[in-house]
Amino acid sequence: MKGRRGLTKEDEKLQTFYDTKNISQYINNNKQEFQEKLLSEAVNVATNIESILKEGNIDLLKNAQKLVLYVVQDRNEELIAFANEEGIAWAKYSLTVAFKLEWVHAIRRTLWYFIKQFDQINKNVNFADNFFELEQKVNDGIDEFLNSFFISYSHYKDELILSQRKLVEHLSVPIIPVSQTVAVLPLIGTFDAYRMDIIQEKVLTDIAKLRILTLIIDLSGISEMDEVTIAHFQNVLIGITLMGAKSVITGLRPELVRQMVHLGINLTRYTETKATLQQTLNDYLS
């Protein structure tokens, strides 16, 4: 169908795009049209733009424009740095990754739509002759962004989980002062080398901070340790000695004693052992 001045509807649509020989400038000049097309391509994200801006202070439309310009201008280092920033921001505010994936795919489709419009307006520049080179540049650039984004996102999440686990482990190592120089450390549950490292860090720090001279370590809540964990536990006892303090182990269960005997491990070189925590407290607090 013909419209005004004998133009088809498609012709009229093309007239809304500025005629420019530079894709970056072309996209900048048609910023409003770009955003409208992008929003129509990412319906689910479009309805959440305001909440994402509010929760994470992330302007999706502004950032989409930035990403597209980095891609078409071959600004790879800036693109990767931007992807890393985005990954951290989305991880920090626990934003939905599915929205990000949908949004970036919508950006890809929108960019190709604008490249097509650009090519139709500027046919005299033989833009399509370099299609395969352009295809590689555009798709590789967006794939590079996605790859860097997810690596950054995952790394931040892993670091957050590790720090939270470390905090929980610190809280699960309660060193309880029972006098000015004596403290008790009850150990409960299962242990691995990682948790033993946390215990060692906590013990050495608190010995210095609380001026502990005797640390009573109650193992009545532990039935077994593997060989590696026992070796780490020995290091904890050695560390206590090097700090100028004394350790006393109480509550060794038969299963754990048999395990140590089987492995040929003798903890009495580094510590004193007593049958029960109550007995030990009576001895040191009387």
Short mmCIF file of C-alpha atoms in Angstrom, two decimals:
data_model
loop_
_atom_site.label_atom_id
_atom_site.label_comp_id
_atom_site.label_asym_id
_atom_site.label_seq_id
_atom_site.Cartn_x
_atom_site.Cartn_y
_atom_site.Cartn_z
CA MET A 1 0.00 0.00 0.00
CA LYS A 2 1.11 3.51 -0.87
CA GLY A 3 1.13 6.31 1.68
CA ARG A 4 1.90 10.00 1.41
CA ARG A 5 4.08 11.12 -1.50
CA GLY A 6 3.60 7.71 -3.12
CA LEU A 7 5.76 5.90 -0.50
CA THR A 8 4.97 2.45 0.87
CA LYS A 9 4.65 2.00 4.64
CA GLU A 10 8.10 0.39 4.69
CA ASP A 11 9.50 3.40 2.82
CA GLU A 12 7.93 5.75 5.33
CA LYS A 13 9.40 3.70 8.14
CA LEU A 14 12.87 3.97 6.64
CA GLN A 15 12.49 7.72 6.42
CA THR A 16 12.39 7.88 10.23
CA PHE A 17 16.05 6.80 10.33
CA TYR A 18 18.70 9.38 9.69
CA ASP A 19 20.85 8.76 6.67
CA THR A 20 24.41 8.35 7.93
CA LYS A 21 27.44 6.38 6.80
CA ASN A 22 28.53 5.56 10.34
CA ILE A 23 26.71 2.82 12.28
CA SER A 24 27.63 4.22 15.70
CA GLN A 25 26.39 7.68 14.79
CA TYR A 26 23.36 6.13 13.16
CA ILE A 27 22.42 4.32 16.39
CA ASN A 28 23.08 7.43 18.47
CA ASN A 29 20.93 9.57 16.19
CA ASN A 30 18.11 7.04 16.46
CA LYS A 31 18.39 6.40 20.19
CA GLN A 32 14.64 6.60 20.83
CA GLU A 33 13.81 4.20 18.00
CA PHE A 34 16.55 1.85 19.19
CA GLN A 35 15.13 1.72 22.71
CA GLU A 36 11.57 1.20 21.48
CA LYS A 37 12.66 -1.69 19.27
CA LEU A 38 14.70 -3.19 22.12
CA LEU A 39 11.79 -3.05 24.55
CA SER A 40 9.55 -4.77 22.00
CA GLU A 41 12.15 -7.56 21.67
CA ALA A 42 12.45 -8.17 25.44
CA VAL A 43 8.91 -8.11 26.78
CA ASN A 44 9.64 -9.85 30.10
CA VAL A 45 12.56 -7.55 30.90
CA ALA A 46 10.68 -4.44 29.75
CA THR A 47 8.12 -4.89 32.51
CA ASN A 48 10.92 -5.10 35.11
CA ILE A 49 13.11 -2.19 34.00
CA GLU A 50 11.96 0.11 36.77
CA SER A 51 12.39 -2.50 39.51
CA ILE A 52 15.91 -3.36 38.27
CA LEU A 53 16.79 0.34 38.25
CA LYS A 54 15.42 0.69 41.78
CA GLU A 55 17.00 -2.48 43.23
CA GLY A 56 20.42 -2.32 41.61
CA ASN A 57 20.69 1.23 40.24
CA ILE A 58 21.16 -0.34 36.80
CA ASP A 59 19.84 1.59 33.80
CA LEU A 60 19.23 -1.18 31.28
CA LEU A 61 18.45 1.09 28.33
CA LYS A 62 21.52 3.27 28.87
CA ASN A 63 23.74 0.22 29.33
CA ALA A 64 22.32 -1.43 26.21
CA GLN A 65 23.34 1.61 24.16
CA LYS A 66 26.80 1.48 25.69
CA LEU A 67 27.21 -2.23 24.93
CA VAL A 68 26.18 -1.79 21.29
CA LEU A 69 28.65 1.04 20.75
CA TYR A 70 31.49 -0.95 22.33
CA VAL A 71 30.69 -3.84 19.95
CA VAL A 72 30.43 -1.90 16.68
CA GLN A 73 33.47 0.26 17.50
CA ASP A 74 35.68 -2.75 18.38
CA ARG A 75 36.38 -1.38 21.89
CA ASN A 76 37.05 -4.85 23.27
CA GLU A 77 38.90 -3.92 26.46
CA GLU A 78 36.18 -1.47 27.48
CA LEU A 79 33.54 -4.06 26.60
CA ILE A 80 35.14 -6.68 28.89
CA ALA A 81 35.57 -4.17 31.73
CA PHE A 82 31.92 -3.15 31.33
CA ALA A 83 30.84 -6.81 31.37
CA ASN A 84 32.79 -7.37 34.59
CA GLU A 85 31.11 -4.36 36.22
CA GLU A 86 27.70 -5.61 35.12
CA GLY A 87 28.42 -9.13 36.43
CA ILE A 88 29.33 -7.79 39.86
CA ALA A 89 26.30 -5.48 39.96
CA TRP A 90 23.85 -8.25 39.06
CA ALA A 91 25.43 -10.66 41.55
CA LYS A 92 25.62 -8.05 44.32
CA TYR A 93 21.92 -7.24 44.10
CA SER A 94 20.86 -10.84 43.31
CA LEU A 95 19.13 -9.81 40.09
CA THR A 96 17.63 -12.52 37.90
CA VAL A 97 20.20 -13.85 35.43
CA ALA A 98 17.44 -15.05 33.09
CA PHE A 99 16.44 -11.40 32.59
CA LYS A 100 20.02 -10.53 31.68
CA LEU A 101 20.23 -13.34 29.15
CA GLU A 102 16.93 -12.34 27.54
CA TRP A 103 18.03 -8.70 27.50
CA VAL A 104 21.36 -9.34 25.79
CA HIS A 105 19.75 -11.57 23.16
CA ALA A 106 17.23 -8.78 22.55
CA ILE A 107 20.12 -6.33 22.16
CA ARG A 108 21.68 -8.65 19.58
CA ARG A 109 18.44 -8.85 17.57
CA THR A 110 17.87 -5.11 17.81
CA LEU A 111 21.40 -4.34 16.66
CA TRP A 112 21.01 -6.57 13.61
CA TYR A 113 17.67 -4.93 12.86
CA PHE A 114 19.37 -1.52 12.83
CA ILE A 115 22.26 -2.79 10.75
CA LYS A 116 19.73 -4.01 8.21
CA GLN A 117 18.05 -0.58 8.16
CA PHE A 118 21.42 1.10 7.82
CA ASP A 119 22.30 -1.14 4.88
CA GLN A 120 19.03 -0.44 3.11
CA ILE A 121 19.42 3.31 3.46
CA ASN A 122 23.08 3.28 2.39
CA LYS A 123 23.02 0.75 -0.43
CA ASN A 124 25.55 2.72 -2.38
CA VAL A 125 28.31 1.90 0.13
CA ASN A 126 28.11 -1.88 -0.55
CA PHE A 127 27.74 -2.45 3.16
CA ALA A 128 26.63 -6.05 2.67
CA ASP A 129 29.87 -6.95 0.90
CA ASN A 130 31.56 -7.18 4.30
CA PHE A 131 28.70 -9.09 5.90
CA PHE A 132 30.68 -12.06 7.15
CA GLU A 133 33.33 -9.86 8.72
CA LEU A 134 30.62 -7.76 10.33
CA GLU A 135 28.74 -10.85 11.51
CA GLN A 136 31.85 -12.13 13.26
CA LYS A 137 32.57 -8.77 14.86
CA VAL A 138 29.04 -8.25 16.17
CA ASN A 139 28.30 -11.76 17.39
CA ASP A 140 31.78 -12.33 18.81
CA GLY A 141 31.55 -9.01 20.65
CA ILE A 142 28.22 -9.82 22.25
CA ASP A 143 29.34 -13.36 23.06
CA GLU A 144 32.48 -11.92 24.66
CA PHE A 145 30.29 -9.65 26.78
CA LEU A 146 28.11 -12.56 27.91
CA ASN A 147 31.10 -14.75 28.69
CA SER A 148 32.84 -12.04 30.74
CA PHE A 149 29.58 -11.13 32.46
CA PHE A 150 28.91 -14.68 33.65
CA ILE A 151 32.50 -15.24 34.75
CA SER A 152 32.39 -12.03 36.77
CA TYR A 153 28.94 -12.88 38.14
CA SER A 154 30.00 -16.39 39.17
CA HIS A 155 33.27 -15.21 40.69
CA TYR A 156 31.50 -12.62 42.83
CA LYS A 157 28.89 -15.17 43.95
CA ASP A 158 31.61 -17.71 44.80
CA GLU A 159 33.51 -15.12 46.82
CA LEU A 160 30.30 -14.13 48.60
CA ILE A 161 29.46 -17.74 49.43
CA LEU A 162 33.01 -18.34 50.67
CA SER A 163 32.96 -15.26 52.89
CA GLN A 164 29.55 -16.23 54.26
CA ARG A 165 30.75 -19.76 54.91
CA LYS A 166 33.81 -18.40 56.64
CA LEU A 167 31.63 -16.17 58.81
CA VAL A 168 29.39 -19.11 59.72
CA GLU A 169 32.41 -21.26 60.52
CA HIS A 170 33.83 -18.54 62.75
CA LEU A 171 30.53 -18.35 64.58
CA SER A 172 30.57 -22.14 64.96
CA VAL A 173 33.93 -21.98 66.78
CA PRO A 174 32.82 -20.57 70.14
CA ILE A 175 35.79 -19.96 72.42
CA ILE A 176 34.26 -19.46 75.85
CA PRO A 177 36.36 -17.78 78.57
CA VAL A 178 35.72 -19.40 81.98
CA SER A 179 38.34 -17.39 83.87
CA GLN A 180 40.89 -14.67 83.11
CA THR A 181 43.32 -17.19 81.61
CA VAL A 182 41.27 -20.32 80.85
CA ALA A 183 38.85 -20.83 77.96
CA VAL A 184 36.85 -23.72 76.52
CA LEU A 185 36.44 -24.65 72.86
CA PRO A 186 33.69 -27.27 72.32
CA LEU A 187 33.90 -28.86 68.86
CA ILE A 188 30.79 -30.50 67.43
CA GLY A 189 29.88 -32.07 64.10
CA THR A 190 31.93 -33.16 61.12
CA PHE A 191 35.31 -31.67 60.25
CA ASP A 192 37.40 -31.27 57.15
CA ALA A 193 40.67 -29.51 56.38
CA TYR A 194 38.87 -26.25 55.54
CA ARG A 195 37.06 -26.13 58.88
CA MET A 196 40.28 -26.98 60.72
CA ASP A 197 41.97 -24.01 59.04
CA ILE A 198 39.15 -21.78 60.32
CA ILE A 199 39.55 -23.25 63.81
CA GLN A 200 43.29 -22.62 63.74
CA GLU A 201 42.81 -19.01 62.66
CA LYS A 202 40.15 -18.43 65.33
CA VAL A 203 42.14 -20.13 68.10
CA LEU A 204 45.39 -18.28 67.47
CA THR A 205 43.63 -14.94 67.17
CA ASP A 206 41.62 -15.40 70.37
CA ILE A 207 44.60 -16.65 72.39
CA ALA A 208 46.32 -13.34 71.68
CA LYS A 209 43.19 -11.20 72.05
CA LEU A 210 41.84 -12.82 75.24
CA ARG A 211 45.28 -13.56 76.74
CA ILE A 212 44.41 -17.23 77.13
CA LEU A 213 46.99 -19.41 78.89
CA THR A 214 45.01 -22.66 78.85
CA LEU A 215 42.57 -23.72 76.12
CA ILE A 216 40.40 -26.73 76.89
CA ILE A 217 39.26 -28.39 73.66
CA ASP A 218 36.28 -30.69 74.16
CA LEU A 219 35.93 -33.38 71.46
CA SER A 220 33.00 -35.28 72.96
CA GLY A 221 30.83 -34.18 70.02
CA ILE A 222 33.19 -35.73 67.43
CA SER A 223 33.32 -39.45 66.66
CA GLU A 224 35.75 -39.47 63.74
CA MET A 225 38.25 -37.47 61.71
CA ASP A 226 40.07 -38.53 58.59
CA GLU A 227 43.84 -38.64 58.45
CA VAL A 228 44.20 -35.26 56.77
CA THR A 229 41.91 -33.59 59.31
CA ILE A 230 43.81 -35.12 62.23
CA ALA A 231 47.05 -33.77 60.75
CA HIS A 232 45.46 -30.30 60.59
CA PHE A 233 44.30 -30.71 64.18
CA GLN A 234 47.88 -31.44 65.19
CA ASN A 235 48.88 -28.15 63.59
CA VAL A 236 46.26 -26.38 65.72
CA LEU A 237 47.82 -27.88 68.86
CA ILE A 238 51.33 -26.94 67.73
CA GLY A 239 50.16 -23.40 67.05
CA ILE A 240 48.72 -23.12 70.55
CA THR A 241 52.08 -24.15 72.01
CA LEU A 242 53.96 -21.66 69.85
CA MET A 243 51.65 -18.94 71.14
CA GLY A 244 52.89 -19.72 74.64
CA ALA A 245 49.63 -21.31 75.74
CA LYS A 246 48.67 -24.82 76.81
CA SER A 247 45.98 -27.07 75.34
CA VAL A 248 43.97 -29.74 77.11
CA ILE A 249 41.81 -32.21 75.18
CA THR A 250 38.74 -33.69 76.81
CA GLY A 251 36.01 -36.08 75.76
CA LEU A 252 37.96 -38.24 73.32
CA ARG A 253 35.55 -40.94 72.16
CA PRO A 254 36.70 -44.55 71.72
CA GLU A 255 36.09 -44.49 67.95
CA LEU A 256 38.36 -41.49 67.51
CA VAL A 257 41.03 -42.92 69.81
CA ARG A 258 41.10 -46.19 67.84
CA GLN A 259 41.43 -44.20 64.63
CA MET A 260 44.42 -42.26 65.99
CA VAL A 261 46.07 -45.42 67.30
CA HIS A 262 45.57 -47.11 63.93
CA LEU A 263 47.21 -44.15 62.19
CA GLY A 264 50.07 -44.11 64.69
CA ILE A 265 49.22 -40.58 65.87
CA ASN A 266 50.22 -39.53 69.39
CA LEU A 267 48.70 -36.20 70.40
CA THR A 268 50.21 -36.28 73.89
CA ARG A 269 53.41 -34.78 72.46
CA TYR A 270 51.51 -31.55 71.91
CA THR A 271 48.73 -31.56 74.50
CA GLU A 272 47.37 -32.96 77.73
CA THR A 273 44.31 -35.24 77.72
CA LYS A 274 41.62 -35.66 80.34
CA ALA A 275 38.49 -37.78 80.46
CA THR A 276 35.73 -35.18 80.75
CA LEU A 277 35.21 -31.45 80.44
CA GLN A 278 33.69 -31.31 83.93
CA GLN A 279 36.74 -32.94 85.49
CA THR A 280 39.05 -30.53 83.70
CA LEU A 281 37.06 -27.46 84.73
CA ASN A 282 37.13 -28.66 88.33
CA ASP A 283 40.92 -29.02 88.13
CA TYR A 284 41.55 -25.60 86.58
CA LEU A 285 38.92 -23.57 88.37
CA SER A 286 39.22 -24.92 91.90
#
